[in-house]
Tab-separated table of N, CA, C and O and ligand atoms in Angstrom:
chain	number	residue	atom	x	y	z
A	34	MET	N	89.267	95.308	62.483
A	34	MET	CA	90.305	94.307	62.536
A	34	MET	C	91.706	94.612	63.321
A	34	MET	O	91.900	95.805	63.728
A	35	THR	N	92.480	93.730	63.485
A	35	THR	CA	93.643	94.175	64.635
A	35	THR	C	94.808	93.618	63.775
A	35	THR	O	95.593	92.519	63.731
A	36	ALA	N	95.346	94.518	62.691
A	36	ALA	CA	96.516	94.276	61.906
A	36	ALA	C	97.800	94.418	62.820
A	36	ALA	O	97.651	94.990	63.965
A	37	ALA	N	98.792	93.786	62.283
A	37	ALA	CA	100.089	93.802	63.090
A	37	ALA	C	100.317	95.424	63.058
A	37	ALA	O	100.157	96.118	62.165
A	38	GLY	N	101.043	95.665	64.065
A	38	GLY	CA	101.460	97.024	64.351
A	38	GLY	C	100.343	98.068	65.018
A	38	GLY	O	100.590	98.979	65.471
A	39	VAL	N	99.094	97.530	65.109
A	39	VAL	CA	98.137	98.244	65.962
A	39	VAL	C	98.602	98.291	67.322
A	39	VAL	O	98.915	97.430	67.913
A	40	ILE	N	98.364	99.430	67.804
A	40	ILE	CA	98.695	99.669	69.183
A	40	ILE	C	97.304	99.529	70.164
A	40	ILE	O	96.372	100.289	69.807
A	41	TRP	N	97.302	98.562	70.881
A	41	TRP	CA	96.295	98.493	71.669
A	41	TRP	C	96.056	99.547	72.662
A	41	TRP	O	96.955	99.931	73.577
A	42	TRP	N	95.003	99.802	72.973
A	42	TRP	CA	94.518	100.889	74.031
A	42	TRP	C	93.960	100.210	75.059
A	42	TRP	O	93.459	99.026	75.028
A	43	LEU	N	94.439	100.793	76.464
A	43	LEU	CA	93.935	100.165	77.692
A	43	LEU	C	92.742	100.929	78.166
A	43	LEU	O	92.846	102.258	78.251
A	44	GLY	N	91.549	100.357	78.232
A	44	GLY	CA	90.542	101.381	78.881
A	44	GLY	C	89.321	100.374	79.384
A	44	GLY	O	89.468	99.174	79.170
A	45	PRO	N	88.490	100.907	80.142
A	45	PRO	CA	87.548	100.163	80.597
A	45	PRO	C	86.391	99.693	79.579
A	45	PRO	O	85.929	100.407	78.428
A	46	VAL	N	86.201	98.311	79.473
A	46	VAL	CA	85.181	97.677	78.459
A	46	VAL	C	84.259	97.038	79.301
A	46	VAL	O	84.529	96.415	80.324
A	47	ALA	N	83.253	96.811	78.610
A	47	ALA	CA	82.102	96.011	79.200
A	47	ALA	C	82.381	94.542	78.704
A	47	ALA	O	82.347	94.189	77.795
A	48	VAL	N	82.187	93.767	80.064
A	48	VAL	CA	82.396	92.336	79.708
A	48	VAL	C	81.230	91.417	80.459
A	48	VAL	O	80.706	91.965	81.514
A	49	ALA	N	80.949	90.480	79.758
A	49	ALA	CA	79.805	89.640	80.498
A	49	ALA	C	80.501	88.303	80.675
A	49	ALA	O	81.217	87.663	79.929
A	50	TYR	N	80.206	87.870	81.908
A	50	TYR	CA	81.059	86.481	82.603
A	50	TYR	C	79.967	85.946	83.338
A	50	TYR	O	79.713	86.433	84.360
A	51	MET	N	79.647	84.701	83.167
A	51	MET	CA	78.807	83.873	84.024
A	51	MET	C	77.694	84.816	84.418
A	51	MET	O	77.192	84.628	85.688
A	52	GLY	N	76.859	85.280	83.610
A	52	GLY	CA	75.702	85.887	83.681
A	52	GLY	C	75.798	87.360	84.323
A	52	GLY	O	74.781	87.961	84.663
A	53	ASN	N	77.169	87.662	84.658
A	53	ASN	CA	77.275	89.040	85.294
A	53	ASN	C	77.969	90.054	84.378
A	53	ASN	O	78.699	89.404	83.568
A	54	ARG	N	77.428	91.325	84.309
A	54	ARG	CA	78.040	92.139	83.355
A	54	ARG	C	78.846	93.121	84.304
A	54	ARG	O	78.430	93.503	85.381
A	55	PHE	N	80.046	93.438	83.984
A	55	PHE	CA	80.985	94.423	84.571
A	55	PHE	C	81.866	95.124	83.717
A	55	PHE	O	81.898	94.769	82.437
A	56	THR	N	82.415	96.004	84.186
A	56	THR	CA	83.370	96.884	83.398
A	56	THR	C	84.817	96.802	84.210
A	56	THR	O	85.012	96.987	85.161
A	57	THR	N	85.792	96.512	83.139
A	57	THR	CA	87.120	96.391	83.599
A	57	THR	C	88.006	96.859	82.548
A	57	THR	O	87.683	97.004	81.372
A	58	ASP	N	89.303	97.384	82.976
A	58	ASP	CA	90.278	97.780	82.152
A	58	ASP	C	90.904	96.668	81.457
A	58	ASP	O	91.330	95.756	81.934
A	59	LEU	N	90.595	96.646	80.026
A	59	LEU	CA	91.438	95.462	79.289
A	59	LEU	C	91.969	96.309	77.979
A	59	LEU	O	91.464	97.421	77.544
A	60	PRO	N	92.895	95.641	77.332
A	60	PRO	CA	93.490	96.149	75.978
A	60	PRO	C	92.355	95.912	75.069
A	60	PRO	O	91.938	95.025	74.786
A	61	TYR	N	92.330	97.237	74.153
A	61	TYR	CA	91.239	96.852	73.099
A	61	TYR	C	91.834	97.673	71.845
A	61	TYR	O	92.458	98.602	71.903
A	62	CYS	N	91.328	97.202	70.633
A	62	CYS	CA	91.587	97.961	69.338
A	62	CYS	C	90.642	99.131	69.092
A	62	CYS	O	89.535	99.059	69.258
A	63	PRO	N	91.551	100.264	69.057
A	63	PRO	CA	90.765	101.537	68.883
A	63	PRO	C	89.926	101.735	67.788
A	63	PRO	O	88.949	102.396	67.809
A	64	GLU	N	90.290	100.858	66.500
A	64	GLU	CA	89.463	101.026	65.342
A	64	GLU	C	88.198	100.313	65.460
A	64	GLU	O	87.147	100.657	64.882
A	65	CYS	N	88.143	98.972	65.898
A	65	CYS	CA	87.020	98.091	65.854
A	65	CYS	C	86.507	97.675	67.411
A	65	CYS	O	85.504	96.970	67.416
A	66	LYS	N	87.160	98.207	68.421
A	66	LYS	CA	86.798	97.772	69.571
A	66	LYS	C	87.010	96.284	70.128
A	66	LYS	O	86.518	95.875	70.981
A	67	THR	N	87.666	95.411	69.340
A	67	THR	CA	88.004	94.215	69.617
A	67	THR	C	88.795	94.172	70.862
A	67	THR	O	89.672	94.810	71.056
A	68	VAL	N	88.135	93.411	71.833
A	68	VAL	CA	89.143	93.330	73.111
A	68	VAL	C	90.085	92.284	73.161
A	68	VAL	O	89.654	90.982	72.730
A	69	LEU	N	91.134	92.551	73.538
A	69	LEU	CA	92.108	91.567	73.696
A	69	LEU	C	92.139	90.710	75.054
A	69	LEU	O	92.451	91.638	76.176
A	70	ILE	N	91.767	89.557	75.278
A	70	ILE	CA	91.865	88.866	76.168
A	70	ILE	C	92.661	87.515	76.110
A	70	ILE	O	92.193	86.707	75.682
A	71	SER	N	93.759	87.670	76.683
A	71	SER	CA	94.622	86.497	76.829
A	71	SER	C	94.260	85.659	77.803
A	71	SER	O	93.462	86.092	78.660
A	72	GLU	N	94.610	84.356	77.764
A	72	GLU	CA	94.225	83.442	78.713
A	72	GLU	C	94.753	83.962	80.166
A	72	GLU	O	93.922	83.903	81.136
A	73	ALA	N	96.003	84.561	80.129
A	73	ALA	CA	96.469	85.160	81.646
A	73	ALA	C	95.623	86.028	82.028
A	73	ALA	O	95.198	86.160	83.295
A	74	VAL	N	95.427	87.148	81.100
A	74	VAL	CA	94.594	88.135	81.478
A	74	VAL	C	93.294	87.861	81.925
A	74	VAL	O	92.669	88.303	82.947
A	75	ALA	N	92.545	87.011	81.254
A	75	ALA	CA	91.259	86.524	81.437
A	75	ALA	C	91.285	85.742	82.891
A	75	ALA	O	90.406	85.923	83.738
A	76	THR	N	92.140	84.800	83.086
A	76	THR	CA	92.250	84.253	84.468
A	76	THR	C	92.258	85.277	85.357
A	76	THR	O	91.619	85.058	86.503
A	77	GLY	N	93.153	86.217	85.276
A	77	GLY	CA	93.429	87.065	86.451
A	77	GLY	C	92.167	88.044	86.715
A	77	GLY	O	91.762	88.247	88.045
A	78	LYS	N	91.631	88.461	85.489
A	78	LYS	CA	90.473	89.380	85.785
A	78	LYS	C	89.289	88.543	86.403
A	78	LYS	O	88.557	88.998	86.999
A	79	MET	N	89.050	87.220	85.746
A	79	MET	CA	87.979	86.450	86.363
A	79	MET	C	88.220	86.274	87.742
A	79	MET	O	87.138	86.166	88.515
A	80	ALA	N	89.317	86.094	88.292
A	80	ALA	CA	89.745	85.786	89.834
A	80	ALA	C	89.259	87.006	90.450
A	80	ALA	O	88.748	87.081	91.421
A	81	GLU	N	89.651	88.230	89.852
A	81	GLU	CA	89.401	89.554	90.604
A	81	GLU	C	87.860	89.811	90.663
A	81	GLU	O	87.302	90.171	91.573
A	82	VAL	N	87.172	89.552	89.547
A	82	VAL	CA	85.718	89.651	89.420
A	82	VAL	C	84.992	88.715	90.454
A	82	VAL	O	84.268	89.023	91.125
A	83	GLU	N	85.393	87.272	90.474
A	83	GLU	CA	84.843	86.411	91.559
A	83	GLU	C	85.008	86.968	92.966
A	83	GLU	O	84.291	86.904	93.744
A	84	ARG	N	86.108	87.689	93.367
A	84	ARG	CA	86.451	88.155	94.669
A	84	ARG	C	85.282	89.329	94.580
A	84	ARG	O	84.564	89.372	95.840
A	85	ILE	N	85.124	90.137	93.701
A	85	ILE	CA	84.191	91.213	93.757
A	85	ILE	C	82.759	90.639	94.130
A	85	ILE	O	82.118	91.171	95.042
A	86	LEU	N	82.454	89.729	93.309
A	86	LEU	CA	81.021	89.132	93.293
A	86	LEU	C	80.857	88.414	95.012
A	86	LEU	O	79.904	88.535	95.375
A	87	GLU	N	82.032	88.010	95.364
A	87	GLU	CA	82.009	87.214	96.619
A	87	GLU	C	81.741	88.326	97.720
A	87	GLU	O	81.140	87.994	98.839
A	88	ASP	N	82.281	89.515	97.630
A	88	ASP	CA	82.226	90.595	98.674
A	88	ASP	C	80.703	91.106	98.645
A	88	ASP	O	80.406	91.732	99.663
A	89	LYS	N	79.899	90.983	97.754
A	89	LYS	CA	78.769	91.463	97.741
A	89	LYS	C	77.846	90.889	98.877
A	89	LYS	O	77.867	89.614	99.110
B	51	ZN	ZN1	90.769	96.184	64.948
């Protein structure tokens, strides 16, 4: 769980998006590994991922 006062850790987490699996740095709860993906973060990360995929 992510109680108030939990300090989010930033680290590489595995994410699946549009059939692609990749690892990226995102904030996560060190206790239960819940990944914090805000809309802004998701949008930025997905744009980044789409660029990576296009470069292939
Ligand atoms: Zn938690």
